[in-house]
Coordinates of C-alpha atoms and ligand atoms in Angstrom, one line a residue:
X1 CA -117.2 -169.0 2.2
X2 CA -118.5 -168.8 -1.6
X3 CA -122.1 -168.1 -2.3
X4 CA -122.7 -171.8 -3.5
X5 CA -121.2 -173.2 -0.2
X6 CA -123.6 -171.3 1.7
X7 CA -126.4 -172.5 -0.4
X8 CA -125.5 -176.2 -0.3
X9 CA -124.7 -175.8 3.8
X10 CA -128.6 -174.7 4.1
X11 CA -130.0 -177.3 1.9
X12 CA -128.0 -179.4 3.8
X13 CA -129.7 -178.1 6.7
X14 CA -132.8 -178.2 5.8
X15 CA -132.4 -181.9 4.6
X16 CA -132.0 -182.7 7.8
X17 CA -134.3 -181.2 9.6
X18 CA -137.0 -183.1 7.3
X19 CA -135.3 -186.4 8.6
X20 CA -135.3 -185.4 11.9
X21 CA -139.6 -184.5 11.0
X22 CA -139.8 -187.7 9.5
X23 CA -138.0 -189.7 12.5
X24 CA -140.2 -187.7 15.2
X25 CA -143.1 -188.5 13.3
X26 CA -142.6 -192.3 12.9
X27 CA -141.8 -192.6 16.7
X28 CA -144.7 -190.8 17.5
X29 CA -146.7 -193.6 15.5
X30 CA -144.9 -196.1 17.1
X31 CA -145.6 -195.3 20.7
X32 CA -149.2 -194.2 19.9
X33 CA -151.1 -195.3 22.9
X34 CA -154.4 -193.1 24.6
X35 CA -152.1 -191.4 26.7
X36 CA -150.4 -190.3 22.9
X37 CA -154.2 -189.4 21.3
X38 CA -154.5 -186.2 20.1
X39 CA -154.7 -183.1 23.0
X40 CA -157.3 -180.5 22.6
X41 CA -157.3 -177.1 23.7
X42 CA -160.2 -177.9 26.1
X43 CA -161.7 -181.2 27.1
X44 CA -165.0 -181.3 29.2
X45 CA -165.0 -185.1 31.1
X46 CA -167.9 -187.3 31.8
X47 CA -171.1 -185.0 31.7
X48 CA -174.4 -185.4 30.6
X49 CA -174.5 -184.2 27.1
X50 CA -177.8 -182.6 26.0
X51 CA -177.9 -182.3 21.9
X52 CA -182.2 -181.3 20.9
X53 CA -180.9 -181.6 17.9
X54 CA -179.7 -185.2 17.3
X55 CA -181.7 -186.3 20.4
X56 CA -178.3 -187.2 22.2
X57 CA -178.3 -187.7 25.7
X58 CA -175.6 -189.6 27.2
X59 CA -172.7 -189.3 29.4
X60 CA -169.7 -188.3 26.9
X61 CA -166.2 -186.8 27.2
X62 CA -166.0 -183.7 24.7
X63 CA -163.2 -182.3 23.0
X64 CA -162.3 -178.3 21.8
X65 CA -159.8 -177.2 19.8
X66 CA -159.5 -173.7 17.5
X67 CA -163.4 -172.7 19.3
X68 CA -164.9 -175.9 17.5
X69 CA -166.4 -178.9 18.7
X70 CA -163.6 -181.5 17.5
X71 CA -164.7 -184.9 19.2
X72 CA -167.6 -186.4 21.1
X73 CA -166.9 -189.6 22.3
X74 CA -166.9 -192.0 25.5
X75 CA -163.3 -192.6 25.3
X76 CA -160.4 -191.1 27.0
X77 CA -159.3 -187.6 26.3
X78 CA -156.4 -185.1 26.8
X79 CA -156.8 -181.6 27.1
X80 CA -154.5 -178.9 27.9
X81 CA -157.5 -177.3 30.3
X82 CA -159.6 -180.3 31.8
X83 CA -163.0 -179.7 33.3
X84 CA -164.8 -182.6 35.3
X85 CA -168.2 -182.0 34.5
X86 CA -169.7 -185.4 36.0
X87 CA -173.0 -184.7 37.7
X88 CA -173.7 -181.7 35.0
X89 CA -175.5 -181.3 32.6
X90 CA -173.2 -180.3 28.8
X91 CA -176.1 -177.9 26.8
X92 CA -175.4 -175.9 23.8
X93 CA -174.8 -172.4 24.8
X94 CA -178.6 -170.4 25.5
X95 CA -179.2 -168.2 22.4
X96 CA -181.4 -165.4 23.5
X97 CA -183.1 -163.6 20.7
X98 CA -184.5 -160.6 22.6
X99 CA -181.7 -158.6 25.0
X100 CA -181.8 -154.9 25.6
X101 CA -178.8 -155.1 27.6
X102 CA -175.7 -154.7 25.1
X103 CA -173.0 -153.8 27.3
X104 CA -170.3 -155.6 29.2
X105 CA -172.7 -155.1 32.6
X106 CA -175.5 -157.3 30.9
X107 CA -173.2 -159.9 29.2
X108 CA -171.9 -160.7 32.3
X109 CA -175.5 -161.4 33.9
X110 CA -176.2 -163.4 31.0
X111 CA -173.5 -165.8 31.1
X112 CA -173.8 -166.3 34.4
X113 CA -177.1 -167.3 32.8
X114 CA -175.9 -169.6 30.8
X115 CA -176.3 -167.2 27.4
X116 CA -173.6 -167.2 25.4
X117 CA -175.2 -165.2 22.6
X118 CA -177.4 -161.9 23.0
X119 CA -179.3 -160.5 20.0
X120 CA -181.3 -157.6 20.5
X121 CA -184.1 -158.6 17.5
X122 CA -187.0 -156.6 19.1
X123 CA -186.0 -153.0 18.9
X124 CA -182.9 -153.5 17.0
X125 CA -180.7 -150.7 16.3
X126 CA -180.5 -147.3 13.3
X127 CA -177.1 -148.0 12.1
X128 CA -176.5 -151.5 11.9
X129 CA -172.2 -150.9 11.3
X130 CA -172.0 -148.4 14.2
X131 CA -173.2 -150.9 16.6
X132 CA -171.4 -154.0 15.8
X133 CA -167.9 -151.7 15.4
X134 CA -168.5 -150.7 19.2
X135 CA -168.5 -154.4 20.2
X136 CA -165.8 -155.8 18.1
X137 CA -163.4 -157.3 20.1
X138 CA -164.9 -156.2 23.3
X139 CA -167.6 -158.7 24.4
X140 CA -167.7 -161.4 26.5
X141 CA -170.6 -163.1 24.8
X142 CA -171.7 -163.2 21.3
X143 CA -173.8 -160.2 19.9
X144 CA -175.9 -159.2 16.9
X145 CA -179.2 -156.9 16.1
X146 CA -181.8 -156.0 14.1
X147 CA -182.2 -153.5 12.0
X148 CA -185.1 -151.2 13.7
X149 CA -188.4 -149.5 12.7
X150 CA -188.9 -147.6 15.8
X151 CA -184.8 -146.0 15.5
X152 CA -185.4 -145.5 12.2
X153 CA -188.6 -143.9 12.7
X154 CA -187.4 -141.9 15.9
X155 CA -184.6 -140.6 13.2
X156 CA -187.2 -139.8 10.6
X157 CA -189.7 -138.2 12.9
X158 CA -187.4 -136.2 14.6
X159 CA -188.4 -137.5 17.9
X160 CA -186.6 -136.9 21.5
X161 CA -187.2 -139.9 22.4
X162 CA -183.9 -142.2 23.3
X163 CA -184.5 -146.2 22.6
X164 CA -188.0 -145.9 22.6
X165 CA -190.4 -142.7 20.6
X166 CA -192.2 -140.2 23.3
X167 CA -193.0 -137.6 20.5
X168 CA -193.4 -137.6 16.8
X169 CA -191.8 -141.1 16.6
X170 CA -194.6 -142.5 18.4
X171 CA -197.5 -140.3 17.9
X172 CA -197.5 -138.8 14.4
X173 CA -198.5 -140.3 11.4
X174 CA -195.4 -140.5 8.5
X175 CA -195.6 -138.7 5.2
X176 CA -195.8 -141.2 2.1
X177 CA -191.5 -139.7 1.9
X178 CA -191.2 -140.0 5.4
X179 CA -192.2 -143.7 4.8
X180 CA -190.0 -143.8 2.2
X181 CA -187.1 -142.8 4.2
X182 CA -187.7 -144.8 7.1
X183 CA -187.8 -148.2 4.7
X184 CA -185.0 -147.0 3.0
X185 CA -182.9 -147.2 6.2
X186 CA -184.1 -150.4 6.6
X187 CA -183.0 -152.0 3.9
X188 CA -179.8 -150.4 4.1
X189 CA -179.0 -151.7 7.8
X190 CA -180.1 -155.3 6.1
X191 CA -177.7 -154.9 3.8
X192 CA -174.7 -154.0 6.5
X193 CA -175.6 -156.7 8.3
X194 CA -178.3 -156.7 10.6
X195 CA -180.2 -159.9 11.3
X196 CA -183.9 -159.2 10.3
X197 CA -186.1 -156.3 11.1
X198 CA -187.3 -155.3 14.5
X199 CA -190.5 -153.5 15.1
X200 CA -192.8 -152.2 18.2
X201 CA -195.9 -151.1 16.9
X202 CA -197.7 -150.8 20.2
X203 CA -194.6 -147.9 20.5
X204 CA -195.1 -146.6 17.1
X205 CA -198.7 -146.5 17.3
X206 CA -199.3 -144.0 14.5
X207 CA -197.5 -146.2 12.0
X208 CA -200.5 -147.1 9.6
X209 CA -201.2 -150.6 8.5
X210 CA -199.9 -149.1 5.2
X211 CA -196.5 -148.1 6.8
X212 CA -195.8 -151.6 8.0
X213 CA -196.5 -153.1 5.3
X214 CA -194.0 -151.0 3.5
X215 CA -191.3 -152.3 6.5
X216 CA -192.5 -156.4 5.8
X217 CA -192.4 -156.1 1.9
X218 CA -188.8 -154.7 2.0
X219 CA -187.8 -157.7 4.5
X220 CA -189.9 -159.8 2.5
X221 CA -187.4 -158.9 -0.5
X222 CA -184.7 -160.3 1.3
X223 CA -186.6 -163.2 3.7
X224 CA -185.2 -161.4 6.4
X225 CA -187.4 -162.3 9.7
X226 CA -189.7 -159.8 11.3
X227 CA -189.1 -159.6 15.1
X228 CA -192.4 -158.1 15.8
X229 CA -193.6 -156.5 19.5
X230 CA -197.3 -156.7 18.0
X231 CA -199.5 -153.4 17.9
X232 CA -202.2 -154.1 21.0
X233 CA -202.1 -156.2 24.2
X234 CA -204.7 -158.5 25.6
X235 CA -208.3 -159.4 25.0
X236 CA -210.6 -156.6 25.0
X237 CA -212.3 -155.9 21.7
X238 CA -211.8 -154.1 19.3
X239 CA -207.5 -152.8 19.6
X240 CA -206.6 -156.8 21.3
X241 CA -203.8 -159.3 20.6
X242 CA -205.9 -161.4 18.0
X243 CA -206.2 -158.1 15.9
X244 CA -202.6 -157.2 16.7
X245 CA -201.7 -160.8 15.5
X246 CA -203.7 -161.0 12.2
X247 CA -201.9 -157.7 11.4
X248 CA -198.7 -159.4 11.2
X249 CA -199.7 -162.5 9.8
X250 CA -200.9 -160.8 7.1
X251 CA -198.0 -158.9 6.1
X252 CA -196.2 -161.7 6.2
X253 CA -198.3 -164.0 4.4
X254 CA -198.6 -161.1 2.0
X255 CA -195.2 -160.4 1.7
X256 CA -192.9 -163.5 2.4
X257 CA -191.3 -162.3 5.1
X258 CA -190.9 -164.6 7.8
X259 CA -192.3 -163.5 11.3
X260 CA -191.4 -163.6 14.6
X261 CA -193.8 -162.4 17.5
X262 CA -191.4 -161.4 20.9
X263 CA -192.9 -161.8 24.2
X264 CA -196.2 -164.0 23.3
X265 CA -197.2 -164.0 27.0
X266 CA -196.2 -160.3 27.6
X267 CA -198.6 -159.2 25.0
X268 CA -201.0 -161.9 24.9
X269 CA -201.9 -161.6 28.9
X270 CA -205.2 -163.9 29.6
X271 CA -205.5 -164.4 25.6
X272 CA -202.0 -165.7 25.2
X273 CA -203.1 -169.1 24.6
X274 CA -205.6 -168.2 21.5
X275 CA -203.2 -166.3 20.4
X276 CA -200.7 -169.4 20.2
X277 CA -203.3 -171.5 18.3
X278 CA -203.1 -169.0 16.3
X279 CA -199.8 -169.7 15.5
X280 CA -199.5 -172.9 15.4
X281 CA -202.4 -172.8 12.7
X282 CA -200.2 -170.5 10.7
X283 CA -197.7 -172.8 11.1
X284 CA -199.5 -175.8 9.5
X285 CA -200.5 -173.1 7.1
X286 CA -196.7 -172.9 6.4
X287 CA -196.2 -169.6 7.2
X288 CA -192.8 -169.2 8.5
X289 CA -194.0 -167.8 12.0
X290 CA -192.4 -168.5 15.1
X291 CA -192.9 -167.4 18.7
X292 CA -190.9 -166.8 22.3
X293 CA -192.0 -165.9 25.7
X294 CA -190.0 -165.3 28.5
X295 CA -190.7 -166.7 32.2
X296 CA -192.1 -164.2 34.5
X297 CA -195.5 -162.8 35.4
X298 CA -195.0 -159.0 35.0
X299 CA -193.9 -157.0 32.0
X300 CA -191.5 -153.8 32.2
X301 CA -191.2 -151.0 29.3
X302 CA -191.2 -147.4 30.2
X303 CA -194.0 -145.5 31.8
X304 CA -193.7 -142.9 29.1
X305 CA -193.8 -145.1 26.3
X306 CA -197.6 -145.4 24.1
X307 CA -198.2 -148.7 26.0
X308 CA -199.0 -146.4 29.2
X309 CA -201.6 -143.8 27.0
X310 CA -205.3 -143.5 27.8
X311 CA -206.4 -147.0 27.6
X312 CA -203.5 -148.6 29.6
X313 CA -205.7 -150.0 32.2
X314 CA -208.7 -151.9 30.1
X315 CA -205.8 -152.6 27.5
X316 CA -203.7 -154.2 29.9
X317 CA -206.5 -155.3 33.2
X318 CA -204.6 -153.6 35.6
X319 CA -204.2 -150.7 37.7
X320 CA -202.2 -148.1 39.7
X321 CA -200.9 -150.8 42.2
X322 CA -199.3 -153.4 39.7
X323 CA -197.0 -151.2 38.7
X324 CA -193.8 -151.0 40.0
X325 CA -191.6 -147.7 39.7
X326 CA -188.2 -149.6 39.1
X327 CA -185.9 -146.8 40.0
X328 CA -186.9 -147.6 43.6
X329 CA -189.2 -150.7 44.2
X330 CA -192.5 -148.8 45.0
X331 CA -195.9 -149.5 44.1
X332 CA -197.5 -146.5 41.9
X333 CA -200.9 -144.5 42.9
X334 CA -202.8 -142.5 40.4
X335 CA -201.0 -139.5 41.4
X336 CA -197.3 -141.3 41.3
X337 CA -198.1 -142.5 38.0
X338 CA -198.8 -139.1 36.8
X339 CA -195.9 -137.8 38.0
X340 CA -193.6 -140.3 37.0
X341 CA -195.0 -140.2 33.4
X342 CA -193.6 -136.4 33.3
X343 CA -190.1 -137.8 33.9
X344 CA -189.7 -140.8 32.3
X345 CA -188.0 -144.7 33.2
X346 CA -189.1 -148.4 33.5
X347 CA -191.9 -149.4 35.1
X348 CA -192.7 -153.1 36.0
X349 CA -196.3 -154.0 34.9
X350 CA -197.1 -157.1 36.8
X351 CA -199.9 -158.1 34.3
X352 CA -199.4 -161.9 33.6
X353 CA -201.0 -164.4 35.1
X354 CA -199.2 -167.1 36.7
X355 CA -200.5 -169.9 34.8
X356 CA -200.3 -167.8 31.5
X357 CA -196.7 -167.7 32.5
X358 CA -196.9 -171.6 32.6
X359 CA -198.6 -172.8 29.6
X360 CA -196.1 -170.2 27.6
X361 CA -192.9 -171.7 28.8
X362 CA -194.2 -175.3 28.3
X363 CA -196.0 -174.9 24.8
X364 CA -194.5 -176.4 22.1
X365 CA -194.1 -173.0 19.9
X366 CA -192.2 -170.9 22.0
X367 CA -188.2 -169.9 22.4
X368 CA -186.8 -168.8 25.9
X369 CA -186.1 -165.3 25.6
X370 CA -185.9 -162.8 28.1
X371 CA -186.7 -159.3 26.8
X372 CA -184.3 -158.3 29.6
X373 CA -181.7 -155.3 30.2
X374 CA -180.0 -154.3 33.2
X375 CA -178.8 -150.3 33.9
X376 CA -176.8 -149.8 36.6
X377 CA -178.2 -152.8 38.5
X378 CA -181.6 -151.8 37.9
X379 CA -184.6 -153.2 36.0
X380 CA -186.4 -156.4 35.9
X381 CA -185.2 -159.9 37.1
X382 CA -185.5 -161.1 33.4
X383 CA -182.3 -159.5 32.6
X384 CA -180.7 -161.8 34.6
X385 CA -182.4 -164.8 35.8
X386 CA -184.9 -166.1 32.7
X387 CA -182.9 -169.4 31.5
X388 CA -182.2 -170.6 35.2
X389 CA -185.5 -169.6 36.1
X390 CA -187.4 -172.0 33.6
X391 CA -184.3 -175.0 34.1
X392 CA -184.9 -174.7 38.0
X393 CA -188.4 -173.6 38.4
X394 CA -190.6 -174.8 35.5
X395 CA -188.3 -178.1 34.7
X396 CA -187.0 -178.9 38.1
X397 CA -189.9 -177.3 40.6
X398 CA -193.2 -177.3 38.4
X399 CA -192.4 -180.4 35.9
X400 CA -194.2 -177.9 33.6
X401 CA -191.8 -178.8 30.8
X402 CA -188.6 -181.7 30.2
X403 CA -185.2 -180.7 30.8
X404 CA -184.2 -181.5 26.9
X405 CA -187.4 -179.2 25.3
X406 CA -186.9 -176.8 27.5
X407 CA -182.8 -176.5 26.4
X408 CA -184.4 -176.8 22.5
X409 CA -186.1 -173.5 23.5
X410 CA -182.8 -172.2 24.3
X411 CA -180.8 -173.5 21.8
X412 CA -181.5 -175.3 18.2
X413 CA -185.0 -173.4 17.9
X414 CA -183.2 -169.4 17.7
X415 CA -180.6 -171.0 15.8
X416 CA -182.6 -172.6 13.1
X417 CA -185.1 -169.0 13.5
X418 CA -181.7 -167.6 12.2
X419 CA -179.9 -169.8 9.8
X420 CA -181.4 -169.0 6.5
X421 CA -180.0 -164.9 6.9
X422 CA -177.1 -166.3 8.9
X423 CA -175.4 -169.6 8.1
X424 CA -173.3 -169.0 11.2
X425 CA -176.2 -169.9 13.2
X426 CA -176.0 -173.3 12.4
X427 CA -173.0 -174.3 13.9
X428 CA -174.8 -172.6 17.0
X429 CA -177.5 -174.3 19.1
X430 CA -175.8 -178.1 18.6
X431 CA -173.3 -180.1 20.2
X432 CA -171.6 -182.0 16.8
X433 CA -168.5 -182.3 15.3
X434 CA -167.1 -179.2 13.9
X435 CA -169.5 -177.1 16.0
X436 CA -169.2 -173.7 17.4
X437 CA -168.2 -174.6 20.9
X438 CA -170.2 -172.2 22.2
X439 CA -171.0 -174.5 25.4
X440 CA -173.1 -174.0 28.7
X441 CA -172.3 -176.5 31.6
X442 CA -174.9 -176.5 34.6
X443 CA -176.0 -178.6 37.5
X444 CA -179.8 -179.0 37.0
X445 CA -179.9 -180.2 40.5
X446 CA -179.3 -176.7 42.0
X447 CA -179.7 -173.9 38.8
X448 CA -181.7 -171.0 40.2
X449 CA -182.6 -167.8 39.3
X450 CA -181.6 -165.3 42.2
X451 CA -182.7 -162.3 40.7
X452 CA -186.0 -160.7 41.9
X453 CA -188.0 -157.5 41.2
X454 CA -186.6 -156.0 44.6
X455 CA -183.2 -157.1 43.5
X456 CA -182.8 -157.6 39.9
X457 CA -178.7 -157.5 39.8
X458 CA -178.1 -161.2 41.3
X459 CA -176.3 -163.4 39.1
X460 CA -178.1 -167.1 38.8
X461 CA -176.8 -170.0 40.4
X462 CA -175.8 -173.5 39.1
X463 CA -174.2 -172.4 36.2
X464 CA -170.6 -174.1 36.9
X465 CA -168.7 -173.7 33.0
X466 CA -169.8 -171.7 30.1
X467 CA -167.3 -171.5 26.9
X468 CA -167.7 -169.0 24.5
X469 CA -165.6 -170.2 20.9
X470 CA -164.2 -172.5 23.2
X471 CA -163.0 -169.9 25.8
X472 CA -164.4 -170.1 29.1
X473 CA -165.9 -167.2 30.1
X474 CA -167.6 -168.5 32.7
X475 CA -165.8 -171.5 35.4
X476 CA -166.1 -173.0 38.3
X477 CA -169.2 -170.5 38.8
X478 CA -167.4 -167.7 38.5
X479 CA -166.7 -165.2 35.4
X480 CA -163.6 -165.1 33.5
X481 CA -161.3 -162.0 34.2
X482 CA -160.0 -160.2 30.9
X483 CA -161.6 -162.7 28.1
X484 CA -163.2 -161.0 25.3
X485 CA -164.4 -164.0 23.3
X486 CA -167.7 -163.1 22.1
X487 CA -168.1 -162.7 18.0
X488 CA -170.2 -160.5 15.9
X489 CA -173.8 -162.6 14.8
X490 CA -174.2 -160.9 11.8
X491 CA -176.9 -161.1 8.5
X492 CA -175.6 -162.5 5.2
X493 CA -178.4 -161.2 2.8
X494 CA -178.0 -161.8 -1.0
Ligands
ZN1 ZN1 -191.4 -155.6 23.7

């Protein structure tokens, strides 16, 4: 066979293979019928979809393809996995602003919560490119941090301390260089990525006015939100919340940087609910200042932390006996506490009024977000139970709150606190068209928290589907085997 034979033989070929196309293509049209419609990768039948965003809330059939949200519609659909969900209720996947936990242990409590993205915002992390390489293409759930001022300044001060300061990093005043240094880093994880700038200045208490300042006008520079764990606690004058909170509100009136206060309720104790006027006034103000709470009446941080120096019990209105030694469930004496301060670990502080826990979940101004972080099983309840806990207690038991605010809190509100420095997040937080099908399917008949201070490490119940990019990572109630789904959240900062 010549050269040109072969040619002509696989244009030949080729010819017909577009006629065969072409003949497929028109039978297809001719026999289109529903039973021909288009089949998705995924289709979710006959729940009750809950979009805060376009006030939706119907019973609709959804369809996923490629991870995104490609129909929403009451018709039939064909999917190559079918879920029933009637009886459910179809949310956007819970977006919590404020977890510790980074680890494959944690993002497994939190889907069975419902989360299908974790950003740890509060104390954020030193090297913003080290720690979204370690979770690339290993994590069940979606993942992102801040840049930090307290790992930044534990670098800079040379102090022991692990994620939070014990030595220099929390006690000692920085140089005008060592200031330098620390913003510096800052701006440099903002530029690799990170999604705003954490800070705990009741853990870096010798951090002058002056040194935070420096931290707001560099994220000012770049509008990149605040995530701030305020400087004091609670009501008594002089060193209270209200002080704590004009600190912040003036750096970021002064400097443009948008603000974020973590754990309202945590810090705000009996005063949290001046403390949220407060906000809201900034808010009308229209200072970009937004708020978060998560639903439990005790704190936890570790005993050795600044939060537990002289002062702790005025600071805080507490004592020996509302503190819980986590490690192993006991109440603390004077002499405990001293002991356990040598060594170091969490302590439960349970400082927060029931009805302060209340009037925090239900207000307006606040995100769901749980401040929580599991080790080895251990720790506090919040890690694993915070977005069932408010669906089934505060919505379903107490009424304190509707179902459809409550999922806002969860949902469009920490993805519209984190559009502008990453336009990913708004194709999070919705059910629409073309959406991230980041999805969270629950019955709100029977979701419950199971976690407790005793037992922290119980997954929640009522939780039946949750779908990460369109891959369910949770179903049926029960995780996903082997699925890796979850996707860097990262800053885009010009
Ligand atoms: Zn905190």
């Amino acid at each position: 066979m010549t050269q040109r034979a072969g040619r002509d033989r696989s244009r030949s070929i080729v010819m017909l293979c577009y006629v065969v196309a072409a003949i497929c293509a028109l039978v297809r049209i001719d026999t289109a019928s529903p039973a021909a419609a288009p089949e998705y990768d995924v289709v979710i039948l006959n729940g009750r979809v809950i979009d805060p965003e376009s006030r939706l809330d119907a019973i609709r059939n959804i369809g996923i393809s490629n991870g995104t949200i490609q129909a929403i519609s009451a018709t039939a659909m064909r999917g190559r996995t079918t879920v029933l969900a009637t009886g459910l209720v179809v949310s956007p996947g819970f977006i919590d602003l404020h977890s510790h936990g980074q680890d494959q242990e944690n993002y497994r409590f939190k889907a069975m919560d419902g989360v299908t993205t974790a950003l740890e915002l509060e104390v954020g992390t030193g090297n913003a490119n080290a720690w979204y390489a370690e979770r690339e293409g290993k994590a069940l759930i979606n993942y992102g941090a801040s840049i930090g001022h307290i790992p930044s300044r534990i670098t800079v001060m040379h102090d022991p301390g692990g994620f939070l300061p014990s030595g220099d990093g929390a006690h000692k005043a920085a140089s005008d260089s060592e200031i330098e240094e620390i913003r510096r880093r800052i701006e440099q994880g903002l530029k690799q990525g990170a999604l705003g700038v954490g800070f705990g200045i009741n853990y870096t208490e010798a951090a002058s006015h002056w040194e935070i300042l420096e931290m707001f006008r560099v994220a000012g520079k770049h509008r990149a939100p605040c995530f701030v764990h305020m400087r004091y606690a609670g009501l008594k004058e002089p060193n209270n919340g209200i002080r704590a909170l004009e600190e912040v509100l003036s750096a970021s009136a002064l400097t443009g940087a948008p603000l974020h206060v973590v754990h309202i309720s945590s810090i705000g104790l009996r005063g949290t609910p001046l403390l949220l006027q407060m906000i809201g006034e900034a808010q009308s103000r229209g200072l970009d200042v937004t708020t978060e709470c998560y639903p439990y009446t005790a704190t936890q941080t570790n005993i050795e932390s600044a939060i537990y120096d002289e002062g702790w019990k005025e600071a805080l209105g507490i004592d020996y006996k509302d503190l819980q030694w986590v490690a192993t469930g006991e109440r603390l004496t004077a002499e405990s506490f001293a002991r356990y301060r040598k060594t170091g670990g969490g302590v439960i502080g349970h400082a927060i009024p029931e009805d302060i826990a209340r009037i925090s979940v239900a207000s307006p101004l606040t995100m769901i977000a749980s401040d929580g972080g599991l080790q080895n099983g251990k720790g506090h309840p919040r890690g694993s139970g915070s977005y069932a806990r408010v669906l089934g207690h505060y919505v379903r038991d107490l009424k304190a709150l509707t179902l459809t605010d409550a999922l806002r809190k969860m949902t469009l509100m920490p993805a519209q606190r984190l559009e502008r420095i990453a336009p990913m997040m708004k194709n999070k937080g919705r059910i629409r068209l073309g959406a991230d099908a980041d999805l969270t399917i629950f019955n709100p008949q029977t979701i419950i928290d199971k976690s407790t201070f005793e037992q922290p490490a119980k997954y929640s119940e009522g939780v039946v589907h949750v779908l990460v990019g369109g891959v369910f990572v949770v179903k049926d109630a029960k995780l996903q085997a082997d699925v890796n789904p979850g996707r860097a959240i990262r800053g885009a900062i010009k």
